[in-house]
Amino acid sequence: MQNGTEFDELPELDEAALRLFEQVLAAGALERGPDTDGDPAVRALLALRLLRPAPDRPGLLVPASPEAAAAEALGPLEARIAAAGERAQATREQLRALLPKYRAALRERDRQAEGERLPDLPTVSAMLGEQAARCQREVFAIQPGGGRKPVRLAESVERDLALLRRGIRMRTLYQHSARGSLATQGYVETLTAAGAEYRTAAELPDRAVVFDRSVAFLPTRSEGGDGNGAVLVRDPDIVGYLCRVFDQLWATAAPFTGTSDAAYREVGDDLRRALLGMLAEGDKDEVIARRLGVSLRTCRRHIADALLALGAESRFQGGVFAERAGFTAPQ
């Protein structure tokens, strides 16, 4: 047996080997020959160092001290175990040394998930410009609330045209109510001619701008803010969710090309269906106006027109008629 023998290769000291060892102890030696070399008990005692050739007569096998046998048979294995323990401890210390970096990475991921808060409109505009300059493939936006303010459109038109000239795909979702804004119509017509794409829907979730499906701007809802701040989010799960929401909304929205748009009647019907659904749900005028992105005055005019079309004499009756017509939103 060589010093490199593994522990599993050491034979078991069974009853036959024990009896043979006792016999050799009593006799003082064992004559070695073909029969003895083939005996499993002899091979076991030799492997465990309990028998060994006599120094002056190799043909004789003499018993050895069990203590010396243990040191010789198990010493190399114990040394390897000790070395493995040292290596394990060294590896454990190396892995522990990585713990601060791991915790720092977790904090950074948490920070990205929470988002970088942009407190005011100038900061938001600056960061939008920075991300637009870095954009390589596409940008999409969800713009609820009706037509956009002319000053906001004027601020973004040159930046958007620069993106389009670089070959960036640009898509924006507005609400149907944005089609009634002259400023928004002109902006959409100008950008559509440059390659941008616009569609509208009766109702949209909150505002969002996403660059390259990796960086998103979301509105802040913190108390005490002026409503013009934003949160810059890079968390891939959050941004991925926004992308899926946008893709689903885009697939069912109506194309919008600006002042020459010819789909207003179809969009008006869709707007009325959405309004009737909200009536059937029992929403108040203020809630309906906010969801449709129109003023309260315009909302009430739409409600009056819808009740007239239904032949309803009250909001309650209009809600019942709308529900019967299938306009109630699924629960």
mmCIF file of N, CA and C in Angstrom, residues 228-330:
data_model
loop_
_atom_site.group_PDB
_atom_site.id
_atom_site.type_symbol
_atom_site.label_atom_id
_atom_site.label_comp_id
_atom_site.label_asym_id
_atom_site.label_seq_id
_atom_site.Cartn_x
_atom_site.Cartn_y
_atom_site.Cartn_z
ATOM 1 N N ASN A 228 -43.924 68.065 -10.914
ATOM 2 C CA ASN A 228 -43.069 68.116 -12.102
ATOM 3 C C ASN A 228 -41.812 67.264 -11.952
ATOM 4 N N GLY A 229 -41.660 66.597 -10.824
ATOM 5 C CA GLY A 229 -40.498 65.740 -10.640
ATOM 6 C C GLY A 229 -40.689 64.393 -11.306
ATOM 7 N N ALA A 230 -39.656 63.564 -11.232
ATOM 8 C CA ALA A 230 -39.713 62.232 -11.837
ATOM 9 C C ALA A 230 -38.778 61.301 -11.084
ATOM 10 N N VAL A 231 -38.929 60.020 -11.357
ATOM 11 C CA VAL A 231 -38.037 59.005 -10.815
ATOM 12 C C VAL A 231 -37.387 58.287 -11.991
ATOM 13 N N LEU A 232 -36.069 58.222 -11.990
ATOM 14 C CA LEU A 232 -35.343 57.511 -13.039
ATOM 15 C C LEU A 232 -35.089 56.089 -12.548
ATOM 16 N N VAL A 233 -35.599 55.114 -13.282
ATOM 17 C CA VAL A 233 -35.552 53.714 -12.857
ATOM 18 C C VAL A 233 -34.749 52.897 -13.861
ATOM 19 N N ARG A 234 -33.843 52.063 -13.332
ATOM 20 C CA ARG A 234 -33.059 51.162 -14.186
ATOM 21 C C ARG A 234 -33.299 49.692 -13.856
ATOM 22 N N ASP A 235 -34.081 49.412 -12.834
ATOM 23 C CA ASP A 235 -34.315 48.025 -12.454
ATOM 24 C C ASP A 235 -34.922 47.258 -13.632
ATOM 25 N N PRO A 236 -34.298 46.152 -14.076
ATOM 26 C CA PRO A 236 -34.772 45.462 -15.282
ATOM 27 C C PRO A 236 -36.166 44.875 -15.145
ATOM 28 N N ASP A 237 -36.565 44.466 -13.937
ATOM 29 C CA ASP A 237 -37.908 43.918 -13.757
ATOM 30 C C ASP A 237 -38.969 44.999 -13.921
ATOM 31 N N ILE A 238 -38.720 46.161 -13.331
ATOM 32 C CA ILE A 238 -39.683 47.255 -13.444
ATOM 33 C C ILE A 238 -39.758 47.760 -14.879
ATOM 34 N N VAL A 239 -38.593 47.969 -15.488
ATOM 35 C CA VAL A 239 -38.579 48.471 -16.865
ATOM 36 C C VAL A 239 -39.199 47.442 -17.817
ATOM 37 N N GLY A 240 -38.922 46.163 -17.583
ATOM 38 C CA GLY A 240 -39.513 45.118 -18.417
ATOM 39 C C GLY A 240 -41.030 45.113 -18.315
ATOM 40 N N TYR A 241 -41.539 45.330 -17.115
ATOM 41 C CA TYR A 241 -42.994 45.390 -16.934
ATOM 42 C C TYR A 241 -43.578 46.568 -17.713
ATOM 43 N N LEU A 242 -42.937 47.724 -17.651
ATOM 44 C CA LEU A 242 -43.412 48.889 -18.402
ATOM 45 C C LEU A 242 -43.423 48.612 -19.904
ATOM 46 N N CYS A 243 -42.405 47.916 -20.383
ATOM 47 C CA CYS A 243 -42.343 47.587 -21.809
ATOM 48 C C CYS A 243 -43.506 46.689 -22.221
ATOM 49 N N ARG A 244 -43.831 45.702 -21.395
ATOM 50 C CA ARG A 244 -44.947 44.807 -21.714
ATOM 51 C C ARG A 244 -46.274 45.567 -21.718
ATOM 52 N N VAL A 245 -46.448 46.468 -20.741
ATOM 53 C CA VAL A 245 -47.668 47.273 -20.693
ATOM 54 C C VAL A 245 -47.783 48.126 -21.951
ATOM 55 N N PHE A 246 -46.690 48.773 -22.325
ATOM 56 C CA PHE A 246 -46.730 49.626 -23.515
ATOM 57 C C PHE A 246 -47.060 48.811 -24.765
ATOM 58 N N ASP A 247 -46.405 47.671 -24.930
ATOM 59 C CA ASP A 247 -46.631 46.859 -26.127
ATOM 60 C C ASP A 247 -48.092 46.420 -26.232
ATOM 61 N N GLN A 248 -48.704 46.064 -25.115
ATOM 62 C CA GLN A 248 -50.108 45.657 -25.139
ATOM 63 C C GLN A 248 -51.021 46.828 -25.477
ATOM 64 N N LEU A 249 -50.754 47.992 -24.899
ATOM 65 C CA LEU A 249 -51.566 49.172 -25.206
ATOM 66 C C LEU A 249 -51.395 49.599 -26.655
ATOM 67 N N TRP A 250 -50.175 49.554 -27.139
ATOM 68 C CA TRP A 250 -49.881 49.984 -28.511
ATOM 69 C C TRP A 250 -50.618 49.106 -29.525
ATOM 70 N N ALA A 251 -50.718 47.830 -29.244
ATOM 71 C CA ALA A 251 -51.318 46.892 -30.197
ATOM 72 C C ALA A 251 -52.791 47.189 -30.444
ATOM 73 N N THR A 252 -53.482 47.786 -29.477
ATOM 74 C CA THR A 252 -54.918 48.022 -29.622
ATOM 75 C C THR A 252 -55.263 49.496 -29.796
ATOM 76 N N ALA A 253 -54.274 50.377 -29.765
ATOM 77 C CA ALA A 253 -54.537 51.818 -29.884
ATOM 78 C C ALA A 253 -54.759 52.212 -31.347
ATOM 79 N N ALA A 254 -55.372 53.403 -31.541
ATOM 80 C CA ALA A 254 -55.697 53.895 -32.894
ATOM 81 C C ALA A 254 -54.606 54.831 -33.400
ATOM 82 N N PRO A 255 -54.171 54.682 -34.652
ATOM 83 C CA PRO A 255 -53.134 55.566 -35.213
ATOM 84 C C PRO A 255 -53.547 57.033 -35.169
ATOM 85 N N PHE A 256 -52.577 57.904 -34.964
ATOM 86 C CA PHE A 256 -52.800 59.351 -34.867
ATOM 87 C C PHE A 256 -51.679 60.039 -35.639
ATOM 88 N N THR A 257 -52.061 60.830 -36.646
ATOM 89 C CA THR A 257 -51.044 61.458 -37.506
ATOM 90 C C THR A 257 -51.055 62.971 -37.438
ATOM 91 N N GLY A 258 -51.949 63.570 -36.639
ATOM 92 C CA GLY A 258 -51.931 65.016 -36.495
ATOM 93 C C GLY A 258 -53.167 65.683 -37.055
ATOM 94 N N THR A 259 -52.989 66.882 -37.622
ATOM 95 C CA THR A 259 -54.130 67.691 -38.067
ATOM 96 C C THR A 259 -54.876 67.061 -39.229
ATOM 97 N N SER A 260 -54.201 66.218 -40.007
ATOM 98 C CA SER A 260 -54.864 65.581 -41.146
ATOM 99 C C SER A 260 -55.492 64.245 -40.777
ATOM 100 N N ASP A 261 -55.566 63.961 -39.457
ATOM 101 C CA ASP A 261 -56.085 62.684 -39.005
ATOM 102 C C ASP A 261 -57.516 62.473 -39.475
ATOM 103 N N ALA A 262 -57.786 61.273 -40.011
ATOM 104 C CA ALA A 262 -59.106 60.969 -40.571
ATOM 105 C C ALA A 262 -59.855 59.931 -39.750
ATOM 106 N N ALA A 263 -59.336 59.555 -38.590
ATOM 107 C CA ALA A 263 -59.957 58.487 -37.805
ATOM 108 C C ALA A 263 -60.716 59.034 -36.606
ATOM 109 N N TYR A 264 -61.105 60.313 -36.651
ATOM 110 C CA TYR A 264 -61.707 60.916 -35.470
ATOM 111 C C TYR A 264 -63.044 60.286 -35.113
ATOM 112 N N ARG A 265 -63.865 59.939 -36.121
ATOM 113 C CA ARG A 265 -65.172 59.366 -35.823
ATOM 114 C C ARG A 265 -65.020 58.034 -35.083
ATOM 115 N N GLU A 266 -64.099 57.187 -35.584
ATOM 116 C CA GLU A 266 -63.883 55.896 -34.913
ATOM 117 C C GLU A 266 -63.376 56.088 -33.496
ATOM 118 N N VAL A 267 -62.483 57.059 -33.319
ATOM 119 C CA VAL A 267 -61.949 57.344 -31.991
ATOM 120 C C VAL A 267 -63.043 57.897 -31.091
ATOM 121 N N GLY A 268 -63.921 58.735 -31.661
ATOM 122 C CA GLY A 268 -65.024 59.266 -30.865
ATOM 123 C C GLY A 268 -65.939 58.172 -30.363
ATOM 124 N N ASP A 269 -66.196 57.173 -31.194
ATOM 125 C CA ASP A 269 -67.014 56.041 -30.752
ATOM 126 C C ASP A 269 -66.336 55.281 -29.619
ATOM 127 N N ASP A 270 -65.022 55.104 -29.722
ATOM 128 C CA ASP A 270 -64.282 54.404 -28.676
ATOM 129 C C ASP A 270 -64.317 55.198 -27.376
ATOM 130 N N LEU A 271 -64.187 56.514 -27.493
ATOM 131 C CA LEU A 271 -64.250 57.377 -26.316
ATOM 132 C C LEU A 271 -65.616 57.285 -25.649
ATOM 133 N N ARG A 272 -66.661 57.252 -26.472
ATOM 134 C CA ARG A 272 -68.008 57.148 -25.907
ATOM 135 C C ARG A 272 -68.210 55.794 -25.218
ATOM 136 N N ARG A 273 -67.707 54.724 -25.816
ATOM 137 C CA ARG A 273 -67.837 53.412 -25.179
ATOM 138 C C ARG A 273 -67.145 53.392 -23.822
ATOM 139 N N ALA A 274 -65.941 54.016 -23.761
ATOM 140 C CA ALA A 274 -65.235 54.065 -22.478
ATOM 141 C C ALA A 274 -66.014 54.878 -21.458
ATOM 142 N N LEU A 275 -66.583 55.996 -21.886
ATOM 143 C CA LEU A 275 -67.357 56.848 -20.983
ATOM 144 C C LEU A 275 -68.583 56.110 -20.458
ATOM 145 N N LEU A 276 -69.271 55.390 -21.341
ATOM 146 C CA LEU A 276 -70.449 54.636 -20.919
ATOM 147 C C LEU A 276 -70.075 53.537 -19.924
ATOM 148 N N GLY A 277 -68.932 52.913 -20.149
ATOM 149 C CA GLY A 277 -68.472 51.902 -19.194
ATOM 150 C C GLY A 277 -68.240 52.499 -17.818
ATOM 151 N N MET A 278 -67.679 53.714 -17.771
ATOM 152 C CA MET A 278 -67.449 54.373 -16.484
ATOM 153 C C MET A 278 -68.762 54.791 -15.842
ATOM 154 N N LEU A 279 -69.716 55.209 -16.686
ATOM 155 C CA LEU A 279 -71.038 55.524 -16.150
ATOM 156 C C LEU A 279 -71.667 54.285 -15.514
ATOM 157 N N ALA A 280 -71.555 53.159 -16.214
ATOM 158 C CA ALA A 280 -72.123 51.919 -15.694
ATOM 159 C C ALA A 280 -71.454 51.499 -14.395
ATOM 160 N N GLU A 281 -70.173 51.848 -14.226
ATOM 161 C CA GLU A 281 -69.460 51.529 -12.987
ATOM 162 C C GLU A 281 -69.838 52.476 -11.854
ATOM 163 N N GLY A 282 -70.559 53.579 -12.192
ATOM 164 C CA GLY A 282 -70.961 54.530 -11.161
ATOM 165 C C GLY A 282 -69.920 55.570 -10.839
ATOM 166 N N ASP A 283 -68.912 55.780 -11.720
ATOM 167 C CA ASP A 283 -67.884 56.782 -11.455
ATOM 168 C C ASP A 283 -68.478 58.190 -11.469
ATOM 169 N N LYS A 284 -67.935 59.063 -10.629
ATOM 170 C CA LYS A 284 -68.346 60.463 -10.603
ATOM 171 C C LYS A 284 -67.741 61.215 -11.784
ATOM 172 N N ASP A 285 -68.302 62.403 -12.059
ATOM 173 C CA ASP A 285 -67.843 63.190 -13.206
ATOM 174 C C ASP A 285 -66.348 63.489 -13.115
ATOM 175 N N GLU A 286 -65.883 63.843 -11.910
ATOM 176 C CA GLU A 286 -64.471 64.195 -11.753
ATOM 177 C C GLU A 286 -63.565 63.000 -12.064
ATOM 178 N N VAL A 287 -63.986 61.816 -11.650
ATOM 179 C CA VAL A 287 -63.197 60.612 -11.909
ATOM 180 C C VAL A 287 -63.179 60.300 -13.403
ATOM 181 N N ILE A 288 -64.353 60.401 -14.048
ATOM 182 C CA ILE A 288 -64.433 60.130 -15.488
ATOM 183 C C ILE A 288 -63.561 61.109 -16.259
ATOM 184 N N ALA A 289 -63.634 62.401 -15.884
ATOM 185 C CA ALA A 289 -62.830 63.413 -16.569
ATOM 186 C C ALA A 289 -61.344 63.096 -16.445
ATOM 187 N N ARG A 290 -60.908 62.715 -15.251
ATOM 188 C CA ARG A 290 -59.494 62.406 -15.052
ATOM 189 C C ARG A 290 -59.084 61.170 -15.837
ATOM 190 N N ARG A 291 -59.915 60.159 -15.845
ATOM 191 C CA ARG A 291 -59.568 58.923 -16.558
ATOM 192 C C ARG A 291 -59.527 59.125 -18.065
ATOM 193 N N LEU A 292 -60.389 60.004 -18.569
ATOM 194 C CA LEU A 292 -60.425 60.242 -20.024
ATOM 195 C C LEU A 292 -59.470 61.346 -20.461
ATOM 196 N N GLY A 293 -58.892 62.055 -19.513
ATOM 197 C CA GLY A 293 -57.953 63.111 -19.864
ATOM 198 C C GLY A 293 -58.608 64.341 -20.448
ATOM 199 N N VAL A 294 -59.810 64.670 -19.967
ATOM 200 C CA VAL A 294 -60.524 65.852 -20.459
ATOM 201 C C VAL A 294 -60.887 66.736 -19.276
ATOM 202 N N SER A 295 -61.304 67.961 -19.588
ATOM 203 C CA SER A 295 -61.745 68.865 -18.533
ATOM 204 C C SER A 295 -63.102 68.416 -18.001
ATOM 205 N N LEU A 296 -63.431 68.881 -16.809
ATOM 206 C CA LEU A 296 -64.718 68.520 -16.216
ATOM 207 C C LEU A 296 -65.866 69.022 -17.090
ATOM 208 N N ARG A 297 -65.710 70.212 -17.646
ATOM 209 C CA ARG A 297 -66.768 70.762 -18.507
ATOM 210 C C ARG A 297 -66.963 69.896 -19.744
ATOM 211 N N THR A 298 -65.856 69.525 -20.383
ATOM 212 C CA THR A 298 -65.943 68.664 -21.571
ATOM 213 C C THR A 298 -66.521 67.312 -21.210
ATOM 214 N N CYS A 299 -66.110 66.780 -20.058
ATOM 215 C CA CYS A 299 -66.618 65.487 -19.617
ATOM 216 C C CYS A 299 -68.134 65.522 -19.465
ATOM 217 N N ARG A 300 -68.659 66.574 -18.839
ATOM 218 C CA ARG A 300 -70.102 66.665 -18.636
ATOM 219 C C ARG A 300 -70.848 66.814 -19.957
ATOM 220 N N ARG A 301 -70.218 67.489 -20.921
ATOM 221 C CA ARG A 301 -70.838 67.587 -22.239
ATOM 222 C C ARG A 301 -70.905 66.219 -22.905
ATOM 223 N N HIS A 302 -69.818 65.446 -22.779
ATOM 224 C CA HIS A 302 -69.808 64.087 -23.340
ATOM 225 C C HIS A 302 -70.858 63.209 -22.660
ATOM 226 N N ILE A 303 -70.983 63.358 -21.341
ATOM 227 C CA ILE A 303 -71.978 62.560 -20.613
ATOM 228 C C ILE A 303 -73.378 62.895 -21.100
ATOM 229 N N ALA A 304 -73.659 64.195 -21.268
ATOM 230 C CA ALA A 304 -74.984 64.607 -21.744
ATOM 231 C C ALA A 304 -75.265 64.035 -23.123
ATOM 232 N N ASP A 305 -74.256 64.085 -24.014
ATOM 233 C CA ASP A 305 -74.440 63.531 -25.365
ATOM 234 C C ASP A 305 -74.681 62.023 -25.290
ATOM 235 N N ALA A 306 -73.950 61.339 -24.402
ATOM 236 C CA ALA A 306 -74.094 59.891 -24.293
ATOM 237 C C ALA A 306 -75.470 59.518 -23.757
ATOM 238 N N LEU A 307 -75.957 60.250 -22.753
ATOM 239 C CA LEU A 307 -77.283 59.967 -22.207
ATOM 240 C C LEU A 307 -78.363 60.201 -23.261
ATOM 241 N N LEU A 308 -78.177 61.247 -24.058
ATOM 242 C CA LEU A 308 -79.132 61.526 -25.130
ATOM 243 C C LEU A 308 -79.137 60.391 -26.143
ATOM 244 N N ALA A 309 -77.942 59.898 -26.513
ATOM 245 C CA ALA A 309 -77.862 58.812 -27.486
ATOM 246 C C ALA A 309 -78.499 57.533 -26.950
ATOM 247 N N LEU A 310 -78.399 57.321 -25.640
ATOM 248 C CA LEU A 310 -78.997 56.127 -25.036
ATOM 249 C C LEU A 310 -80.494 56.271 -24.796
ATOM 250 N N GLY A 311 -80.994 57.509 -24.864
ATOM 251 C CA GLY A 311 -82.399 57.747 -24.536
ATOM 252 C C GLY A 311 -82.645 57.688 -23.048
ATOM 253 N N ALA A 312 -81.604 57.965 -22.269
ATOM 254 C CA ALA A 312 -81.715 57.910 -20.814
ATOM 255 C C ALA A 312 -82.062 59.283 -20.262
ATOM 256 N N GLU A 313 -82.870 59.312 -19.217
ATOM 257 C CA GLU A 313 -83.295 60.573 -18.618
ATOM 258 C C GLU A 313 -82.498 60.928 -17.369
ATOM 259 N N SER A 314 -81.642 60.022 -16.915
ATOM 260 C CA SER A 314 -80.819 60.289 -15.725
ATOM 261 C C SER A 314 -79.522 59.512 -15.833
ATOM 262 N N ARG A 315 -78.566 59.890 -14.981
ATOM 263 C CA ARG A 315 -77.291 59.167 -14.967
ATOM 264 C C ARG A 315 -77.514 57.714 -14.543
ATOM 265 N N PHE A 316 -78.402 57.520 -13.545
ATOM 266 C CA PHE A 316 -78.665 56.158 -13.097
ATOM 267 C C PHE A 316 -79.235 55.317 -14.240
ATOM 268 N N GLN A 317 -80.217 55.904 -14.945
ATOM 269 C CA GLN A 317 -80.817 55.179 -16.068
ATOM 270 C C GLN A 317 -79.784 54.955 -17.162
ATOM 271 N N GLY A 318 -78.916 55.969 -17.376
ATOM 272 C CA GLY A 318 -77.861 55.817 -18.374
ATOM 273 C C GLY A 318 -76.906 54.701 -18.012
ATOM 274 N N GLY A 319 -76.595 54.586 -16.702
ATOM 275 C CA GLY A 319 -75.728 53.506 -16.266
ATOM 276 C C GLY A 319 -76.348 52.143 -16.496
ATOM 277 N N VAL A 320 -77.669 52.046 -16.217
ATOM 278 C CA VAL A 320 -78.375 50.775 -16.445
ATOM 279 C C VAL A 320 -78.374 50.423 -17.925
ATOM 280 N N PHE A 321 -78.696 51.429 -18.781
ATOM 281 C CA PHE A 321 -78.709 51.177 -20.228
ATOM 282 C C PHE A 321 -77.311 50.790 -20.728
ATOM 283 N N ALA A 322 -76.293 51.470 -20.207
ATOM 284 C CA ALA A 322 -74.921 51.158 -20.632
ATOM 285 C C ALA A 322 -74.524 49.752 -20.215
ATOM 286 N N GLU A 323 -74.962 49.354 -18.999
ATOM 287 C CA GLU A 323 -74.646 48.012 -18.522
ATOM 288 C C GLU A 323 -75.330 46.965 -19.399
ATOM 289 N N ARG A 324 -76.579 47.217 -19.745
ATOM 290 C CA ARG A 324 -77.297 46.284 -20.624
ATOM 291 C C ARG A 324 -76.642 46.200 -21.994
ATOM 292 N N ALA A 325 -76.070 47.320 -22.430
ATOM 293 C CA ALA A 325 -75.414 47.343 -23.731
ATOM 294 C C ALA A 325 -74.022 46.702 -23.699
ATOM 295 N N GLY A 326 -73.580 46.281 -22.498
ATOM 296 C CA GLY A 326 -72.292 45.574 -22.412
ATOM 297 C C GLY A 326 -71.112 46.474 -22.182
ATOM 298 N N PHE A 327 -71.332 47.708 -21.643
ATOM 299 C CA PHE A 327 -70.230 48.632 -21.455
ATOM 300 C C PHE A 327 -69.609 48.562 -20.063
ATOM 301 N N THR A 328 -70.167 47.724 -19.186
ATOM 302 C CA THR A 328 -69.584 47.603 -17.851
ATOM 303 C C THR A 328 -68.219 46.931 -17.953
ATOM 304 N N ALA A 329 -67.228 47.533 -17.308
ATOM 305 C CA ALA A 329 -65.871 46.956 -17.345
ATOM 306 C C ALA A 329 -65.863 45.619 -16.628
ATOM 307 N N PRO A 330 -65.190 44.586 -17.171
ATOM 308 C CA PRO A 330 -65.132 43.293 -16.511
ATOM 309 C C PRO A 330 -64.470 43.383 -15.160
#
